[in-house]
Short mmCIF file of C-alpha atoms in Angstrom, two decimals:
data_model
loop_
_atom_site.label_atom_id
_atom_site.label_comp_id
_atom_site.label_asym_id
_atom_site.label_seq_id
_atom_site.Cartn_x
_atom_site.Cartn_y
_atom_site.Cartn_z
CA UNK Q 1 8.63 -82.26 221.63
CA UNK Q 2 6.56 -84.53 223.53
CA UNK Q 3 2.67 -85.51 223.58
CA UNK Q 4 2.16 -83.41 226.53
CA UNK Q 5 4.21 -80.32 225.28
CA UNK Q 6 2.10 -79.90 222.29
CA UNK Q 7 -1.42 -78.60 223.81
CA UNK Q 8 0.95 -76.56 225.90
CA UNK Q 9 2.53 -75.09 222.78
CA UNK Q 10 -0.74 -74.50 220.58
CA UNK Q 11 -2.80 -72.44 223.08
CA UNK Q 12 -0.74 -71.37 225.70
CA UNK Q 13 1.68 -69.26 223.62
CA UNK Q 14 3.32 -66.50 224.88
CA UNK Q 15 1.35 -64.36 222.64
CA UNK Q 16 -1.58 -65.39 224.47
CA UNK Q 17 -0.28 -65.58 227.69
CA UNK Q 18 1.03 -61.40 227.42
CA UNK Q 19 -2.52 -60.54 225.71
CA UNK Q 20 -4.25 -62.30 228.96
CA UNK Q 21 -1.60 -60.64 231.00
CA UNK Q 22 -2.95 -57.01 229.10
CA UNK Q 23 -6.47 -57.48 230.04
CA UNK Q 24 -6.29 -58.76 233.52
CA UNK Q 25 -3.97 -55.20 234.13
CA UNK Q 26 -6.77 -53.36 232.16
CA UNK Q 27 -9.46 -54.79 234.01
CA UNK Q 28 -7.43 -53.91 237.52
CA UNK Q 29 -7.00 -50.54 236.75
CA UNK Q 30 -10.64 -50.13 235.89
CA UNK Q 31 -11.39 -51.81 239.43
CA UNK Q 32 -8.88 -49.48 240.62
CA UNK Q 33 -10.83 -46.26 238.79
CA UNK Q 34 -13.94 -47.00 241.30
CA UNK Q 35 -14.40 -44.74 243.98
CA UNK Q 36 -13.11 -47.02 246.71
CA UNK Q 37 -12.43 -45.65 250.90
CA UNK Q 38 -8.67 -44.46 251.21
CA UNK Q 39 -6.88 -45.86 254.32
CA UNK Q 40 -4.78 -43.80 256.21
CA UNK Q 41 -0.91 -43.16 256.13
CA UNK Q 42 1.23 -43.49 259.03
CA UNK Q 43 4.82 -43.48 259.88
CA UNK Q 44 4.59 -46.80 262.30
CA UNK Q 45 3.95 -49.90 261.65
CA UNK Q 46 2.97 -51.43 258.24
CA UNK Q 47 2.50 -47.49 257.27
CA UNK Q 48 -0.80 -47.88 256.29
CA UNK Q 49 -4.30 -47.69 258.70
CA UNK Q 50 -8.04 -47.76 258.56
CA UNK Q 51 -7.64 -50.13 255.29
CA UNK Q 52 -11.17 -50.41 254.96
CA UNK Q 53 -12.89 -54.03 254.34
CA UNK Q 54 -14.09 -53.89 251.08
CA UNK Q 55 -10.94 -51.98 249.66
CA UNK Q 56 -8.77 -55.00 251.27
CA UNK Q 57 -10.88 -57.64 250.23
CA UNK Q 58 -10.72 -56.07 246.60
CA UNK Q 59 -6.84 -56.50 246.56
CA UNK Q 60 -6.60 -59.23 247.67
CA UNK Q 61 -9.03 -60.87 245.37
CA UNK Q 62 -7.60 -58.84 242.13
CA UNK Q 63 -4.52 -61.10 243.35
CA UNK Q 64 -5.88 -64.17 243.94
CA UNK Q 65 -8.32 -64.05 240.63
CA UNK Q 66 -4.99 -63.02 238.64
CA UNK Q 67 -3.02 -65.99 240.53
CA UNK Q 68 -5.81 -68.73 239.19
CA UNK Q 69 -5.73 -67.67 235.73
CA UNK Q 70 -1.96 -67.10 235.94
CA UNK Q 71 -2.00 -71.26 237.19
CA UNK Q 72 -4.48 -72.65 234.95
CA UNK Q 73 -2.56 -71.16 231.55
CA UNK Q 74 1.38 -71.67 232.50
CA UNK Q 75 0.42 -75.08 234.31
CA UNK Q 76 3.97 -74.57 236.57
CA UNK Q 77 4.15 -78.54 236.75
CA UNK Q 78 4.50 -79.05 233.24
CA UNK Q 79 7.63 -76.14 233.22
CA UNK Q 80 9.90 -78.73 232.73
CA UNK Q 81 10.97 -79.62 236.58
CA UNK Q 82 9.76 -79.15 240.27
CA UNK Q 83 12.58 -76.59 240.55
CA UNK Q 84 11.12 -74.73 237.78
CA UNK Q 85 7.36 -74.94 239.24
CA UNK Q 86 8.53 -74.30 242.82
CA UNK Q 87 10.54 -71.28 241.76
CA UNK Q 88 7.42 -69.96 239.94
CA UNK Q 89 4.76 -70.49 242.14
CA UNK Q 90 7.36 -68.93 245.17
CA UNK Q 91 7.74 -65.70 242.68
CA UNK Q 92 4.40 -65.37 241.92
CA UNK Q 93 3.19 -65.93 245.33
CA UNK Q 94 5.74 -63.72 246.70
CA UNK Q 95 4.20 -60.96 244.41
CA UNK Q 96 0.94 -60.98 245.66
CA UNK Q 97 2.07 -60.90 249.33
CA UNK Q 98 4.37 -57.94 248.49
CA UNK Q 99 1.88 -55.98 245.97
CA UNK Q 100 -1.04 -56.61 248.20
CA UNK Q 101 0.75 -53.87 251.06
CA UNK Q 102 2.09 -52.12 247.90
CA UNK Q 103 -1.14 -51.35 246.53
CA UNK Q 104 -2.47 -50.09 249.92
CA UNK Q 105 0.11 -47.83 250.75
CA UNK Q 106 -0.33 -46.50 246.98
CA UNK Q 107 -3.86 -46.11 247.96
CA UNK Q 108 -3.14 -44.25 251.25
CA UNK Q 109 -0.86 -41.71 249.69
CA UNK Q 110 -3.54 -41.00 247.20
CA UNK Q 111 -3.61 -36.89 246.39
CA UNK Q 112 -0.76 -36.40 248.01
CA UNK Q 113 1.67 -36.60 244.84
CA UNK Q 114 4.31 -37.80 246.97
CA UNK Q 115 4.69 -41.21 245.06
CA UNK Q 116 7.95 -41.66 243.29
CA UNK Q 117 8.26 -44.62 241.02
CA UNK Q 118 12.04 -45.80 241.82
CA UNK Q 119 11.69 -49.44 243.13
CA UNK Q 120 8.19 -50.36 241.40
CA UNK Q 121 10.60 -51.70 238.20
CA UNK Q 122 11.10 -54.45 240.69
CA UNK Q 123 8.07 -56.11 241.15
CA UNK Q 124 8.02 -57.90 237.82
CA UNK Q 125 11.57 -57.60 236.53
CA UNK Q 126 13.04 -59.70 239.73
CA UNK Q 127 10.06 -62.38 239.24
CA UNK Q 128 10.62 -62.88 236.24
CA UNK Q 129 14.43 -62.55 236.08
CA UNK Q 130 14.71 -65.60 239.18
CA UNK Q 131 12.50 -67.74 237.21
CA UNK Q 132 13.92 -67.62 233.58
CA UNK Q 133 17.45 -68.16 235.37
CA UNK Q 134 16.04 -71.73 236.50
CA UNK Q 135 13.58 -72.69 233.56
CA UNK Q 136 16.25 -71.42 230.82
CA UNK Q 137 18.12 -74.56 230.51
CA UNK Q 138 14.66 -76.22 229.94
CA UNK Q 139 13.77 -74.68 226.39
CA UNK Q 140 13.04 -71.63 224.96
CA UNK Q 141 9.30 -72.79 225.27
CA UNK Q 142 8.91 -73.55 229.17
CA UNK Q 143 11.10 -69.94 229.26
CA UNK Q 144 8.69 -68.53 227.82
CA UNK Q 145 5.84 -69.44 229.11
CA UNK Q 146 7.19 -69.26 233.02
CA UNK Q 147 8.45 -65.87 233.03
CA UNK Q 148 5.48 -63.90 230.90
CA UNK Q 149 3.76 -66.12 233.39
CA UNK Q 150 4.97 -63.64 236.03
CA UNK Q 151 3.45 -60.94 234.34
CA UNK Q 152 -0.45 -62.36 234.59
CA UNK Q 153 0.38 -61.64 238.10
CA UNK Q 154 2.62 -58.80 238.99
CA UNK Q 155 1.12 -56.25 236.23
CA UNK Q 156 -2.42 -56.48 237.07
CA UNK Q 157 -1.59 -56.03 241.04
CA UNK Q 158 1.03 -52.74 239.63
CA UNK Q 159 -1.37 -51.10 237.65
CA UNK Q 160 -4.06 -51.67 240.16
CA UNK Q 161 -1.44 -49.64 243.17
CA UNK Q 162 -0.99 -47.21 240.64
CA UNK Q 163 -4.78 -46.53 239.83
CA UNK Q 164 -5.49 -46.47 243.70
CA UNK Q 165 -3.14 -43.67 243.78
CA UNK Q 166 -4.42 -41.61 241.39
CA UNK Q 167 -8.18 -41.88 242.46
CA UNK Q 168 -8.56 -37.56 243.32
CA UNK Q 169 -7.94 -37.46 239.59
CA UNK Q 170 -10.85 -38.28 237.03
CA UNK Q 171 -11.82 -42.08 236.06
CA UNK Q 172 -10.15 -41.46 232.72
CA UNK Q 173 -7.17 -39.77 234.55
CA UNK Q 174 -6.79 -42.81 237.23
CA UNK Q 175 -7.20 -45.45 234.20
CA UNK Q 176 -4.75 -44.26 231.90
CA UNK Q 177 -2.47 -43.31 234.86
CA UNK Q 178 -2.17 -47.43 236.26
CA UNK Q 179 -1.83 -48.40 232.56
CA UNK Q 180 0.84 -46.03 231.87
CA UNK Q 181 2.73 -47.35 234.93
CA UNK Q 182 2.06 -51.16 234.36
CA UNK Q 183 3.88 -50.73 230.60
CA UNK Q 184 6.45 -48.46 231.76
CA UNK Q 185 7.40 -49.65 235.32
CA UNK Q 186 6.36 -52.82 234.43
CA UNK Q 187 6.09 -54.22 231.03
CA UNK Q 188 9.33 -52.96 229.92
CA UNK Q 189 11.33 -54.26 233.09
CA UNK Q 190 9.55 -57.62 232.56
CA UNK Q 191 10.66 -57.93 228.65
CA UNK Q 192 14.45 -57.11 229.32
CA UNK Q 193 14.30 -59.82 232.35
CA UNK Q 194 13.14 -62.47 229.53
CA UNK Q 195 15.28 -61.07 227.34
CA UNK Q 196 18.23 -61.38 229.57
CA UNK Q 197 17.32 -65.30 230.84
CA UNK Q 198 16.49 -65.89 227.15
CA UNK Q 199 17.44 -69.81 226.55
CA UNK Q 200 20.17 -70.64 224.25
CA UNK Q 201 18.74 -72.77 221.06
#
């Protein structure tokens, strides 16, 4: 283990980095509680209309605030190779852009119960199943800490879709409703994709 590994090691463990990854999907849902304006479902288009300003600008910085903290604890140039940090800031990125319409179509079919959970597994297992496939050869450590990595981002931005969808229920409803989603749709998807890249000792 090298000089530079060890910092890395001590407080960026992936018990910290999947406790950070818990709190930032708490907090979205709770954003996600508020009483924010609905857009408007189409059948054109992007399928979603009438996003209104501050709902979009809320997304969007939910994903960019979760992208920073995501960057400053994994540090994807210190994952072992530029293949490795390319792969995970690509993924990550990737994510938000994807999430970011997610989360407003969630928020357009909101009180319509028409939302049927059957692709969401994908938004964190596929991030983090492309990145452990590159950083496994690297160590069990950099494996680690790039693919929970994923999960500082694509949790908080699931939870958040789901919360936004379930905003004609109660706050307590909506909250528990986007964390129920981010551990089932999300959580669980995201451990068998580390589990499945594991690195060999």
């Amino acid at each position: 283990m090298t000089t530079l590994e060890r910092p890395t090691a001590s407080w960026r463990s992936p018990a910290l980095l999947a406790g950070v990854a818990v709190a930032l999907t708490a907090a979205a849902c709770l954003v996600g509680a508020l009483d924010w304006p609905l857009p408007t479902r189409t059948t054109s288009g992007w399928q979603v209309a009438d996003v209104a300003p501050s709902l979009l600008g809320m997304v969007i910085a939910v994903g960019v605030v979760s992208l920073v903290i995501a960057a400053v604890l994994v540090r994807p140039r210190t994952l072992g190779s530029p293949a490795v940090a390319a792969t995970w800031w690509v993924m990550v990125v990737a994510s938000v852009l994807a999430q970011t319409w997610n989360d407003l179509y969630f928020a357009a079919l909101a009180g319509t119960g028409g939302i049927i959970p059957i692709f969401d597994w994908l938004f964190t297992f596929v991030p983090a199943l492309v990145v452990g496939l590159v950083a496994r050869r690297h160590g069990r450590g950099v494996h680690l800490r790039a693919t929970i990595g994923t999960g500082l981002v694509t949790l908080p931005m699931l939870g958040l879709g789901w919360a936004l969808a379930s905003q004609a229920d109660t706050p307590a409803a909506t909250l528990a409703g986007g964390l129920y989603t981010a551990t089932v749709f999300g959580a669980l998807p995201l451990v068998v994709a580390v589990l499945i890249t594991r690195a060999r000792r």
